[in-house]
Amino acid sequence: MIYTLTLNPAIDQMISVPNFQLGATNKAKDQYQILGGKGVNVSVMLQNLGHKNMALGFMAQGEAAQFESYLKTKEVVSDFHKIAGHTRLNLKIRDLSNNQETELNCLGFSISDTDEKALMDVIKKYLTKEDILIMSGSIAPGSSKNLYQTIAQFCSENQITFAIDATKEVLLSTLQYHPLLIKPNLAELNEIFSASTSFNNIEEVTNLAKKLLSSGAQNVLISNGGQGSLLVTKDQSYLANAAKGTLVNSVGAGDSMVAGFVGTYSKTKDIRESLLVASAAGAATAFCQGIGDLDLVEKLKAQIKITP
């Protein structure tokens, strides 16, 4: 079984604005809402691809029923530890004149030591060495800074495979426990190493990824939107081109890539096929409102070539 972990769920408010201007009144042309958080997005894409999974983590009592209803419609089973308070709201503003996105991520509920212990009890209740845990996203205010590291250590000590998609310090703290997959985008990779490389210098990007392999990661998947993605393993590096389509929103695209890779690899152990599905899944979500469906993923796979 694959389990996902969301420590800081979100309600993403997607707003499209013609010629967005700072310091001015802007009128939306289109808007819609996505219930998510990175782990929730991973769960939905896993299910869309046919991989049964369970969503774990924290959930605000104020919106718990709304999230659970949403996941039920997606046929995702969940067992969240409920927290008093409300889910954070994230505003994603897309400028239709240049396709640039501006994000404003708000604060949500805070958690306590008691909440963390309850979460660990849930994780220990379900996970065995036959399972995979995907940890995704930020941690909620009040969380221990080493919470992901603690969970990664538990996985390592109990022979549980895990993948992680998180930012700099949190990500680096887990590498000693050898995650199956980490997925920084290019900007996050540059942040980790205080670099400024680009996909125009793929050798330099590869060398940075190899440093993460040396620190313990088994596979490093680096995404860069319309320029495609790079997968670096201990044996080989693979490039995947980006599928062609109209960007609707980028929210959940990286999460969909993680779902595509881990779900496929869990069944096939085929690195190339896992990268292919990951790339198509990420594009499918970028080209629609919400999380992409299986039909679109299959259609986009035909556009993607893996080299070498």
GROMACS .gro file of C-alpha atoms in nm:
model
  308
    1MET     CA    1   0.000   0.000   0.000
    2ILE     CA    2   0.110   0.355  -0.067
    3TYR     CA    3   0.044   0.615   0.203
    4THR     CA    4   0.068   0.990   0.162
    5LEU     CA    5   0.141   1.241   0.435
    6THR     CA    6   0.008   1.598   0.438
    7LEU     CA    7   0.116   1.804   0.738
    8ASN     CA    8  -0.020   2.139   0.621
    9PRO     CA    9  -0.324   2.104   0.391
   10ALA     CA   10  -0.449   2.401   0.193
   11ILE     CA   11  -0.738   2.543   0.000
   12ASP     CA   12  -0.592   2.685  -0.321
   13GLN     CA   13  -0.786   2.976  -0.469
   14MET     CA   14  -0.693   3.003  -0.837
   15ILE     CA   15  -0.743   3.348  -0.989
   16SER     CA   16  -0.675   3.453  -1.349
   17VAL     CA   17  -0.619   3.825  -1.408
   18PRO     CA   18  -0.552   4.012  -1.734
   19ASN     CA   19  -0.236   4.223  -1.694
   20PHE     CA   20  -0.191   4.183  -1.317
   21GLN     CA   21  -0.063   4.504  -1.151
   22LEU     CA   22   0.095   4.535  -0.806
   23GLY     CA   23  -0.046   4.817  -0.596
   24ALA     CA   24  -0.362   4.843  -0.804
   25THR     CA   25  -0.715   4.702  -0.809
   26ASN     CA   26  -0.721   4.394  -1.031
   27LYS     CA   27  -1.037   4.227  -1.159
   28ALA     CA   28  -1.045   3.850  -1.198
   29LYS     CA   29  -1.146   3.700  -1.530
   30ASP     CA   30  -1.178   3.349  -1.389
   31GLN     CA   31  -1.148   3.180  -1.051
   32TYR     CA   32  -1.193   2.838  -0.896
   33GLN     CA   33  -1.095   2.650  -0.583
   34ILE     CA   34  -0.889   2.335  -0.528
   35LEU     CA   35  -0.884   2.142  -0.202
   36GLY     CA   36  -0.533   2.019  -0.154
   37GLY     CA   37  -0.202   2.034   0.011
   38LYS     CA   38   0.078   1.844  -0.161
   39GLY     CA   39   0.010   1.502  -0.008
   40VAL     CA   40  -0.361   1.528  -0.086
   41ASN     CA   41  -0.274   1.607  -0.448
   42VAL     CA   42  -0.043   1.306  -0.460
   43SER     CA   43  -0.319   1.081  -0.328
   44VAL     CA   44  -0.568   1.197  -0.590
   45MET     CA   45  -0.325   1.142  -0.878
   46LEU     CA   46  -0.224   0.801  -0.741
   47GLN     CA   47  -0.588   0.700  -0.738
   48ASN     CA   48  -0.642   0.839  -1.089
   49LEU     CA   49  -0.353   0.621  -1.207
   50GLY     CA   50  -0.501   0.313  -1.043
   51HIS     CA   51  -0.282   0.296  -0.731
   52LYS     CA   52  -0.483   0.242  -0.414
   53ASN     CA   53  -0.355   0.456  -0.132
   54MET     CA   54  -0.443   0.612   0.201
   55ALA     CA   55  -0.403   0.980   0.291
   56LEU     CA   56  -0.265   1.055   0.638
   57GLY     CA   57  -0.164   1.373   0.817
   58PHE     CA   58  -0.319   1.670   0.993
   59MET     CA   59  -0.656   1.822   0.906
   60ALA     CA   60  -0.832   2.130   1.045
   61GLN     CA   61  -1.164   2.052   1.211
   62GLY     CA   62  -1.320   2.351   1.038
   63GLU     CA   63  -1.285   2.198   0.690
   64ALA     CA   64  -1.242   1.828   0.774
   65ALA     CA   65  -1.584   1.727   0.643
   66GLN     CA   66  -1.523   1.919   0.320
   67PHE     CA   67  -1.188   1.751   0.259
   68GLU     CA   68  -1.313   1.405   0.350
   69SER     CA   69  -1.608   1.445   0.114
   70TYR     CA   70  -1.373   1.555  -0.165
   71LEU     CA   71  -1.141   1.259  -0.110
   72LYS     CA   72  -1.437   1.023  -0.099
   73THR     CA   73  -1.548   1.142  -0.444
   74LYS     CA   74  -1.193   1.064  -0.563
   75GLU     CA   75  -1.212   0.720  -0.395
   76VAL     CA   76  -0.922   0.802  -0.164
   77VAL     CA   77  -0.937   0.655   0.187
   78SER     CA   78  -0.809   0.886   0.461
   79ASP     CA   79  -0.732   0.890   0.831
   80PHE     CA   80  -0.634   1.242   0.937
   81HIS     CA   81  -0.561   1.358   1.289
   82LYS     CA   82  -0.797   1.652   1.344
   83ILE     CA   83  -0.667   1.988   1.467
   84ALA     CA   84  -0.874   2.274   1.610
   85GLY     CA   85  -0.888   2.568   1.372
   86HIS     CA   86  -0.910   2.625   1.000
   87THR     CA   87  -0.721   2.527   0.686
   88ARG     CA   88  -0.487   2.784   0.534
   89LEU     CA   89  -0.588   2.963   0.216
   90ASN     CA   90  -0.338   2.994  -0.069
   91LEU     CA   91  -0.396   3.253  -0.341
   92LYS     CA   92  -0.253   3.171  -0.685
   93ILE     CA   93  -0.278   3.462  -0.927
   94ARG     CA   94  -0.204   3.394  -1.294
   95ASP     CA   95  -0.135   3.693  -1.517
   96LEU     CA   96  -0.298   3.614  -1.851
   97SER     CA   97  -0.077   3.864  -2.032
   98ASN     CA   98   0.245   3.670  -1.968
   99ASN     CA   99   0.135   3.345  -1.798
  100GLN     CA  100   0.333   3.430  -1.484
  101GLU     CA  101   0.200   3.308  -1.150
  102THR     CA  102   0.215   3.493  -0.818
  103GLU     CA  103   0.151   3.298  -0.499
  104LEU     CA  104   0.045   3.412  -0.154
  105ASN     CA  105   0.043   3.127   0.095
  106CYS     CA  106  -0.139   3.210   0.419
  107LEU     CA  107  -0.109   3.066   0.769
  108GLY     CA  108  -0.335   2.791   0.895
  109PHE     CA  109  -0.375   2.593   1.215
  110SER     CA  110  -0.096   2.532   1.466
  111ILE     CA  111  -0.008   2.194   1.611
  112SER     CA  112   0.123   2.081   1.949
  113ASP     CA  113   0.355   1.809   2.077
  114THR     CA  114   0.043   1.607   2.158
  115ASP     CA  115  -0.070   1.635   1.797
  116GLU     CA  116   0.269   1.517   1.672
  117LYS     CA  117   0.257   1.214   1.902
  118ALA     CA  118  -0.093   1.132   1.778
  119LEU     CA  119   0.031   1.152   1.419
  120MET     CA  120   0.322   0.919   1.490
  121ASP     CA  121   0.077   0.674   1.647
  122VAL     CA  122  -0.129   0.678   1.327
  123ILE     CA  123   0.181   0.621   1.113
  124LYS     CA  124   0.295   0.332   1.333
  125LYS     CA  125  -0.056   0.186   1.324
  126TYR     CA  126  -0.060   0.149   0.946
  127LEU     CA  127   0.286   0.128   0.794
  128THR     CA  128   0.486  -0.192   0.753
  129LYS     CA  129   0.795  -0.280   0.550
  130GLU     CA  130   0.567  -0.375   0.258
  131ASP     CA  131   0.444  -0.015   0.228
  132ILE     CA  132   0.561   0.314   0.079
  133LEU     CA  133   0.519   0.655   0.243
  134ILE     CA  134   0.520   0.975   0.037
  135MET     CA  135   0.586   1.285   0.248
  136SER     CA  136   0.500   1.610   0.073
  137GLY     CA  137   0.487   1.979   0.148
  138SER     CA  138   0.547   2.221   0.431
  139ILE     CA  139   0.496   2.163   0.801
  140ALA     CA  140   0.229   2.349   0.997
  141PRO     CA  141   0.318   2.623   1.247
  142GLY     CA  142   0.410   2.478   1.585
  143SER     CA  143   0.559   2.163   1.434
  144SER     CA  144   0.899   2.038   1.542
  145LYS     CA  145   1.155   2.137   1.281
  146ASN     CA  146   1.275   1.778   1.274
  147LEU     CA  147   0.932   1.615   1.231
  148TYR     CA  148   1.003   1.490   0.879
  149GLN     CA  149   1.343   1.366   0.994
  150THR     CA  150   1.180   1.175   1.280
  151ILE     CA  151   0.936   1.010   1.040
  152ALA     CA  152   1.215   0.931   0.793
  153GLN     CA  153   1.418   0.770   1.071
  154PHE     CA  154   1.118   0.560   1.171
  155CYS     CA  155   1.081   0.446   0.810
  156SER     CA  156   1.449   0.357   0.787
  157GLU     CA  157   1.449   0.163   1.113
  158ASN     CA  158   1.143  -0.035   1.002
  159GLN     CA  159   1.251  -0.097   0.639
  160ILE     CA  160   0.971   0.121   0.502
  161THR     CA  161   1.036   0.282   0.165
  162PHE     CA  162   0.970   0.654   0.157
  163ALA     CA  163   0.983   0.946  -0.084
  164ILE     CA  164   0.990   1.313   0.006
  165ASP     CA  165   0.907   1.639  -0.168
  166ALA     CA  166   0.998   1.924   0.065
  167THR     CA  167   1.217   2.232   0.078
  168LYS     CA  168   1.581   2.283   0.164
  169GLU     CA  169   1.652   2.211   0.531
  170VAL     CA  170   1.365   1.968   0.575
  171LEU     CA  171   1.465   1.773   0.266
  172LEU     CA  172   1.835   1.761   0.349
  173SER     CA  173   1.767   1.631   0.700
  174THR     CA  174   1.607   1.315   0.559
  175LEU     CA  175   1.871   1.217   0.302
  176GLN     CA  176   2.072   1.013   0.553
  177TYR     CA  177   1.776   0.770   0.559
  178HIS     CA  178   1.796   0.708   0.182
  179PRO     CA  179   1.462   0.816   0.033
  180LEU     CA  180   1.357   0.634  -0.283
  181LEU     CA  181   1.284   0.968  -0.451
  182ILE     CA  182   1.329   1.337  -0.390
  183LYS     CA  183   1.180   1.591  -0.631
  184PRO     CA  184   1.314   1.944  -0.612
  185ASN     CA  185   1.224   2.171  -0.898
  186LEU     CA  186   1.511   2.365  -1.056
  187ALA     CA  187   1.456   2.672  -0.838
  188GLU     CA  188   1.460   2.457  -0.523
  189LEU     CA  189   1.776   2.278  -0.640
  190ASN     CA  190   1.946   2.613  -0.691
  191GLU     CA  191   1.833   2.724  -0.346
  192ILE     CA  192   1.983   2.416  -0.183
  193PHE     CA  193   2.326   2.486  -0.333
  194SER     CA  194   2.305   2.867  -0.362
  195ALA     CA  195   2.347   2.817  -0.736
  196SER     CA  196   2.198   2.977  -1.046
  197THR     CA  197   2.216   2.698  -1.301
  198SER     CA  198   1.961   2.630  -1.575
  199PHE     CA  199   1.855   2.348  -1.805
  200ASN     CA  200   2.075   2.512  -2.067
  201ASN     CA  201   2.363   2.365  -1.868
  202ILE     CA  202   2.230   2.017  -1.803
  203GLU     CA  203   2.573   1.888  -1.697
  204GLU     CA  204   2.586   2.135  -1.410
  205VAL     CA  205   2.230   2.046  -1.304
  206THR     CA  206   2.328   1.678  -1.312
  207ASN     CA  207   2.634   1.741  -1.096
  208LEU     CA  208   2.423   1.918  -0.834
  209ALA     CA  209   2.179   1.626  -0.833
  210LYS     CA  210   2.469   1.383  -0.787
  211LYS     CA  211   2.562   1.567  -0.468
  212LEU     CA  212   2.216   1.480  -0.335
  213LEU     CA  213   2.274   1.118  -0.434
  214SER     CA  214   2.602   1.125  -0.242
  215SER     CA  215   2.411   1.250   0.062
  216GLY     CA  216   2.179   0.949   0.049
  217ALA     CA  217   1.897   0.998  -0.202
  218GLN     CA  218   1.837   0.700  -0.433
  219ASN     CA  219   1.679   0.897  -0.719
  220VAL     CA  220   1.664   1.273  -0.782
  221LEU     CA  221   1.390   1.407  -1.011
  222ILE     CA  222   1.430   1.772  -1.111
  223SER     CA  223   1.140   1.942  -1.285
  224ASN     CA  224   1.149   2.267  -1.476
  225GLY     CA  225   0.805   2.325  -1.626
  226GLY     CA  226   0.807   2.367  -2.002
  227GLN     CA  227   1.173   2.264  -2.028
  228GLY     CA  228   1.099   1.913  -1.912
  229SER     CA  229   1.262   1.715  -1.634
  230LEU     CA  230   1.583   1.537  -1.542
  231LEU     CA  231   1.609   1.214  -1.344
  232VAL     CA  232   1.947   1.131  -1.194
  233THR     CA  233   2.015   0.786  -1.048
  234LYS     CA  234   2.335   0.622  -0.929
  235ASP     CA  235   2.371   0.450  -1.266
  236GLN     CA  236   2.233   0.690  -1.526
  237SER     CA  237   2.075   1.027  -1.600
  238TYR     CA  238   1.756   1.058  -1.805
  239LEU     CA  239   1.598   1.358  -1.974
  240ALA     CA  240   1.226   1.387  -2.046
  241ASN     CA  241   1.089   1.656  -2.273
  242ALA     CA  242   0.778   1.850  -2.173
  243ALA     CA  243   0.445   1.763  -2.333
  244LYS     CA  244   0.278   2.040  -2.533
  245GLY     CA  245  -0.040   2.201  -2.410
  246THR     CA  246  -0.197   2.513  -2.263
  247LEU     CA  247  -0.100   2.590  -1.906
  248VAL     CA  248  -0.407   2.624  -1.686
  249ASN     CA  249  -0.228   2.619  -1.352
  250SER     CA  250   0.087   2.469  -1.207
  251VAL     CA  251  -0.060   2.378  -0.867
  252GLY     CA  252  -0.032   2.005  -0.814
  253ALA     CA  253   0.185   1.941  -1.120
  254GLY     CA  254   0.492   1.850  -0.916
  255ASP     CA  255   0.280   1.641  -0.680
  256SER     CA  256   0.139   1.456  -0.979
  257MET     CA  257   0.493   1.383  -1.097
  258VAL     CA  258   0.577   1.230  -0.760
  259ALA     CA  259   0.261   1.018  -0.775
  260GLY     CA  260   0.337   0.905  -1.130
  261PHE     CA  261   0.693   0.806  -1.049
  262VAL     CA  262   0.637   0.631  -0.716
  263GLY     CA  263   0.315   0.459  -0.822
  264THR     CA  264   0.470   0.323  -1.141
  265TYR     CA  265   0.800   0.227  -0.979
  266SER     CA  266   0.621   0.042  -0.699
  267LYS     CA  267   0.470  -0.191  -0.959
  268THR     CA  268   0.735  -0.211  -1.232
  269LYS     CA  269   1.074  -0.112  -1.084
  270ASP     CA  270   1.128   0.039  -1.431
  271ILE     CA  271   1.303   0.377  -1.402
  272ARG     CA  272   1.231   0.489  -1.759
  273GLU     CA  273   0.862   0.401  -1.745
  274SER     CA  274   0.836   0.570  -1.405
  275LEU     CA  275   0.984   0.891  -1.547
  276LEU     CA  276   0.754   0.872  -1.849
  277VAL     CA  277   0.440   0.842  -1.637
  278ALA     CA  278   0.565   1.109  -1.397
  279SER     CA  279   0.619   1.355  -1.681
  280ALA     CA  280   0.279   1.285  -1.836
  281ALA     CA  281   0.103   1.308  -1.499
  282GLY     CA  282   0.263   1.642  -1.420
  283ALA     CA  283   0.164   1.782  -1.759
  284ALA     CA  284  -0.191   1.649  -1.730
  285THR     CA  285  -0.243   1.843  -1.409
  286ALA     CA  286  -0.082   2.158  -1.548
  287PHE     CA  287  -0.320   2.149  -1.845
  288CYS     CA  288  -0.646   2.126  -1.647
  289GLN     CA  289  -0.831   2.258  -1.344
  290GLY     CA  290  -0.755   2.030  -1.053
  291ILE     CA  291  -0.563   1.702  -1.082
  292GLY     CA  292  -0.527   1.541  -1.426
  293ASP     CA  293  -0.718   1.223  -1.509
  294LEU     CA  294  -0.591   0.893  -1.648
  295ASP     CA  295  -0.717   0.952  -2.002
  296LEU     CA  296  -0.518   1.273  -2.035
  297VAL     CA  297  -0.208   1.113  -1.880
  298GLU     CA  298  -0.222   0.830  -2.135
  299LYS     CA  299  -0.271   1.077  -2.420
  300LEU     CA  300   0.026   1.290  -2.316
  301LYS     CA  301   0.260   0.992  -2.276
  302ALA     CA  302   0.279   0.968  -2.654
  303GLN     CA  303   0.440   1.314  -2.669
  304ILE     CA  304   0.717   1.241  -2.420
  305LYS     CA  305   1.053   1.091  -2.510
  306ILE     CA  306   1.304   0.968  -2.256
  307THR     CA  307   1.674   0.998  -2.344
  308PRO     CA  308   1.904   0.818  -2.352
   0.00000   0.00000   0.00000
